[in-house]
Amino acid sequence: METDPILKVEREPEFTPSPAPEAIVKDIEQGVAPVSQNEPDRPQHWITRVVIIVLIVLAWYFFSLLLSMMNKWIFSESKMDFQFPLFLSSCQMLVQMGFAKLTILAFPRYQPNKKDNFSWLEYFYRAGICALVTGLDIGLSNASLETITLSFYTMCRSSILIFVFFFSVIFRIEMFDWILLCITLVISAGVVLMVATETQFVLSGFLLVMASSVLSGLRWALTQKLLLDHPWTSNPFTSLFALTPLMFLFLLVAGLIFEGPVRFIESPAWKEFGPFMSVVILVPGTLAFFMVASEFGLIQKTSIVTLSVCGILKEIITIIASTLFYHDILLPINIVGLVITLCGIGVYNYYRITKGNKKEAEKEVEYIVLNENA
């Protein structure tokens, strides 16, 4: 079985034809063309595989888009206006932890070997640092949706690649590369064009989403250094189960400090929306988990190039959906900036995959695509 380097994903083995039976060999030697019993099944197998991949991609798009749209609706001042993104994000961590544990129990192949368990000291050191940065990343990105449009949010989050490159050099995960620097500068120019002419620009929301993008780049570097090489966190489900308890604690403490327990309990939303609040608490975490699961399935069935291309298309679909449902306004220069940024991301991924250390490139590209909506 081939193994994916970032998630140690077991890919399906390539088809290797078995040796031809003696009877067929004799027929060939005598000039008789043998009829393959498997030939009629090959087109059907190919069609089935394509259908499965398409369904996985559609599931990924569905869960990702629905999560983005729902988060925007929950936190937007003009919609539900639930002003507690840190508290809500902490609840989502509990939901994801539960689903991760159920998955590990239901599918033994995802269960880590007990001898590979973290010691408590190692757990708080390795997982604790990653959980803190990840929790802040998610909390700040959700908080930014209170004041900025979903399309603007998506465009700003596309800058993650810039900070991934920056932190990879700072932490000496990879050597400095002038070509990659030039590509990231092109991406930066695209982001500036997208941001500079935003018609509904709110400085506080912009600073929050850019801070979350910086933290996402730092999160990538820390994950590379502390978690990915450890056998206990060798797949996304054990990684989620390891990180979510600490992420819950960090986000809960941050919510108590910055949002206040009294304000949370006395929020008008509890009376206004009543039983629907349970949906608000449970559904986003559920969507986030199944988004990760569908991404994982796509990695198993396809290549990193497919994942990267699908990730770029997902951003475009999210922006289109936000203009249709939330009436976000995009000027021509915004669209030009978006095209420059997405082309830059595509070139960056292509260069990283085809040049230098291919394994490290695949780890980086997968991380970026998988964490755009985390």
PDB file of C-alpha atoms in Angstrom, residues 72 91 135 210 213:
ATOM      1  CA  LYS A  72     -21.636  33.809   8.173  1.00  0.00           C
ATOM      2  CA  CYS A  91     -18.729  23.772  21.445  1.00  0.00           C
ATOM      3  CA  GLY A 135      -7.940  27.369  18.370  1.00  0.00           C
ATOM      4  CA  MET A 210      -5.563  38.409   8.420  1.00  0.00           C
ATOM      5  CA  SER A 213      -4.318  33.671   8.183  1.00  0.00           C
TER       6      SER A 213
END
